[in-house]
Amino acid sequence: QVPLVESGGGSVQAGGSLRLSCTAPGFTSKGCDIVWYREAPGHSREWVGGISHDGRETYTDSVKGRFTISSDAARDTSYLQMNSLKPEDTAMYFCKPDSNTGRGCGVYAWGQGTQVSVSS
């Protein structure tokens, strides 16, 4: 499986911002959509949003208007810009190319994630 790497997490106060990165080698040339998830302690993994290979963005209701997903084809990297962070956004964040979007998109392993902690 192809490894991917998430980064950019940290600790911020409520109202702050962070930008997470997800580098998945080759996902652009494969035409893969990218999906972002998060997992808070004691909770199951939650879908946060995604960006399709042609740039369409979707978000879960709780982050709409605060989070923005983008991608940089030249770097095979997706970004999750998180603004107006709330304590309930505290979680480990993961990304993954969507295996349903095409051949080769299911070859990626889960990364280790990047931790986001928001204090009140």
mmCIF file of C-alpha atoms in Angstrom:
data_model
loop_
_atom_site.group_PDB
_atom_site.id
_atom_site.type_symbol
_atom_site.label_atom_id
_atom_site.label_comp_id
_atom_site.label_asym_id
_atom_site.label_seq_id
_atom_site.Cartn_x
_atom_site.Cartn_y
_atom_site.Cartn_z
ATOM 1 C CA GLN A 1 0.000 0.000 0.000
ATOM 2 C CA VAL A 2 1.045 3.568 -0.662
ATOM 3 C CA PRO A 3 1.724 5.614 2.460
ATOM 4 C CA LEU A 4 0.328 9.071 2.904
ATOM 5 C CA VAL A 5 1.202 11.749 5.429
ATOM 6 C CA GLU A 6 -0.979 14.193 7.341
ATOM 7 C CA SER A 7 0.528 17.184 9.097
ATOM 8 C CA GLY A 8 -0.249 20.618 10.460
ATOM 9 C CA GLY A 9 -2.137 19.820 13.622
ATOM 10 C CA GLY A 10 -1.567 21.575 16.925
ATOM 11 C CA SER A 11 -3.149 23.202 19.935
ATOM 12 C CA VAL A 12 -5.114 26.415 19.544
ATOM 13 C CA GLN A 13 -7.655 28.413 21.466
ATOM 14 C CA ALA A 14 -11.260 28.573 20.382
ATOM 15 C CA GLY A 15 -11.659 30.912 17.462
ATOM 16 C CA GLY A 16 -8.218 30.123 16.108
ATOM 17 C CA SER A 17 -7.176 28.579 12.817
ATOM 18 C CA LEU A 18 -5.081 25.703 11.564
ATOM 19 C CA ARG A 19 -4.247 24.347 8.124
ATOM 20 C CA LEU A 20 -3.790 20.630 7.786
ATOM 21 C CA SER A 21 -1.966 19.002 4.894
ATOM 22 C CA CYS A 22 -2.327 15.570 3.371
ATOM 23 C CA THR A 23 0.222 14.314 0.887
ATOM 24 C CA ALA A 24 -0.757 11.202 -1.042
ATOM 25 C CA PRO A 25 1.698 10.476 -3.843
ATOM 26 C CA GLY A 26 0.032 10.057 -7.212
ATOM 27 C CA PHE A 27 -3.560 10.735 -6.216
ATOM 28 C CA THR A 28 -3.871 13.556 -8.727
ATOM 29 C CA SER A 29 -2.760 11.530 -11.733
ATOM 30 C CA LYS A 30 -5.066 8.705 -10.636
ATOM 31 C CA GLY A 31 -8.035 11.096 -10.592
ATOM 32 C CA CYS A 32 -8.881 10.361 -6.972
ATOM 33 C CA ASP A 33 -11.245 12.309 -4.778
ATOM 34 C CA ILE A 34 -9.846 13.105 -1.320
ATOM 35 C CA VAL A 35 -11.837 12.597 1.867
ATOM 36 C CA TRP A 36 -11.080 14.054 5.294
ATOM 37 C CA TYR A 37 -12.162 12.361 8.526
ATOM 38 C CA ARG A 38 -11.740 12.971 12.218
ATOM 39 C CA GLU A 39 -11.891 10.812 15.291
ATOM 40 C CA ALA A 40 -12.428 12.207 18.760
ATOM 41 C CA PRO A 41 -11.719 10.168 21.907
ATOM 42 C CA GLY A 42 -14.605 7.846 22.600
ATOM 43 C CA HIS A 43 -16.208 8.486 19.221
ATOM 44 C CA SER A 44 -16.175 6.683 15.918
ATOM 45 C CA ARG A 45 -14.441 8.110 12.882
ATOM 46 C CA GLU A 46 -16.499 10.941 11.368
ATOM 47 C CA TRP A 47 -16.584 12.192 7.799
ATOM 48 C CA VAL A 48 -15.589 15.868 7.710
ATOM 49 C CA GLY A 49 -15.699 16.565 3.997
ATOM 50 C CA GLY A 50 -13.988 15.996 0.722
ATOM 51 C CA ILE A 51 -12.886 17.378 -2.594
ATOM 52 C CA SER A 52 -13.500 15.657 -5.890
ATOM 53 C CA HIS A 53 -10.879 15.269 -8.590
ATOM 54 C CA ASP A 54 -12.613 18.105 -10.457
ATOM 55 C CA GLY A 55 -12.680 20.440 -7.468
ATOM 56 C CA ARG A 56 -16.156 20.019 -5.983
ATOM 57 C CA GLU A 57 -16.173 20.386 -2.216
ATOM 58 C CA THR A 58 -18.567 18.819 0.276
ATOM 59 C CA TYR A 59 -18.720 19.242 4.050
ATOM 60 C CA THR A 60 -20.520 17.909 7.036
ATOM 61 C CA ASP A 61 -22.959 20.441 8.449
ATOM 62 C CA SER A 62 -20.984 21.121 11.620
ATOM 63 C CA VAL A 63 -18.010 22.551 9.701
ATOM 64 C CA LYS A 64 -19.730 24.315 6.809
ATOM 65 C CA GLY A 65 -18.631 27.920 6.550
ATOM 66 C CA ARG A 66 -15.627 27.317 8.803
ATOM 67 C CA PHE A 67 -13.576 24.655 7.003
ATOM 68 C CA THR A 68 -12.300 24.716 3.427
ATOM 69 C CA ILE A 69 -10.760 21.830 1.527
ATOM 70 C CA SER A 70 -8.443 22.417 -1.397
ATOM 71 C CA SER A 71 -5.847 20.510 -3.334
ATOM 72 C CA ASP A 72 -2.553 21.218 -5.057
ATOM 73 C CA ALA A 73 -2.073 18.891 -7.995
ATOM 74 C CA ALA A 74 1.590 19.721 -8.431
ATOM 75 C CA ARG A 75 2.298 18.603 -4.882
ATOM 76 C CA ASP A 76 -0.240 15.759 -4.662
ATOM 77 C CA THR A 77 -1.382 17.468 -1.496
ATOM 78 C CA SER A 78 -4.794 18.309 -0.092
ATOM 79 C CA TYR A 79 -5.335 20.989 2.515
ATOM 80 C CA LEU A 80 -7.959 21.413 5.209
ATOM 81 C CA GLN A 81 -8.149 25.051 6.276
ATOM 82 C CA MET A 82 -9.941 25.254 9.603
ATOM 83 C CA ASN A 83 -11.136 28.629 10.873
ATOM 84 C CA SER A 84 -13.241 29.637 13.876
ATOM 85 C CA LEU A 85 -12.223 26.447 15.621
ATOM 86 C CA LYS A 86 -14.358 25.161 18.464
ATOM 87 C CA PRO A 87 -13.505 22.790 21.327
ATOM 88 C CA GLU A 88 -15.740 20.172 19.700
ATOM 89 C CA ASP A 89 -13.381 20.160 16.699
ATOM 90 C CA THR A 90 -10.766 18.504 18.910
ATOM 91 C CA ALA A 91 -9.881 15.200 17.257
ATOM 92 C CA MET A 92 -7.296 13.259 15.305
ATOM 93 C CA TYR A 93 -7.689 14.215 11.647
ATOM 94 C CA PHE A 94 -7.098 11.821 8.767
ATOM 95 C CA CYS A 95 -7.334 11.978 5.010
ATOM 96 C CA LYS A 96 -7.549 9.325 2.344
ATOM 97 C CA PRO A 97 -8.108 9.108 -1.386
ATOM 98 C CA ASP A 98 -11.585 7.734 -1.992
ATOM 99 C CA SER A 99 -11.250 4.169 -3.239
ATOM 100 C CA ASN A 100 -14.578 4.489 -5.060
ATOM 101 C CA THR A 101 -13.335 7.150 -7.441
ATOM 102 C CA GLY A 102 -11.215 5.056 -9.695
ATOM 103 C CA ARG A 103 -8.661 2.411 -10.270
ATOM 104 C CA GLY A 104 -5.639 2.901 -8.148
ATOM 105 C CA CYS A 105 -7.398 5.049 -5.561
ATOM 106 C CA GLY A 106 -7.723 2.181 -3.135
ATOM 107 C CA VAL A 107 -4.021 1.544 -2.786
ATOM 108 C CA TYR A 108 -3.408 4.044 -0.017
ATOM 109 C CA ALA A 109 -2.842 3.084 3.583
ATOM 110 C CA TRP A 110 -4.297 5.087 6.436
ATOM 111 C CA GLY A 111 -1.851 7.650 7.748
ATOM 112 C CA GLN A 112 -1.109 8.278 11.391
ATOM 113 C CA GLY A 113 -3.294 11.363 11.407
ATOM 114 C CA THR A 114 -2.598 14.755 12.872
ATOM 115 C CA GLN A 115 -3.949 15.877 16.238
ATOM 116 C CA VAL A 116 -5.999 19.036 16.612
ATOM 117 C CA SER A 117 -6.745 20.297 20.115
ATOM 118 C CA VAL A 118 -8.945 23.331 20.686
ATOM 119 C CA SER A 119 -9.232 24.836 24.149
ATOM 120 C CA SER A 120 -12.039 27.064 25.353
#
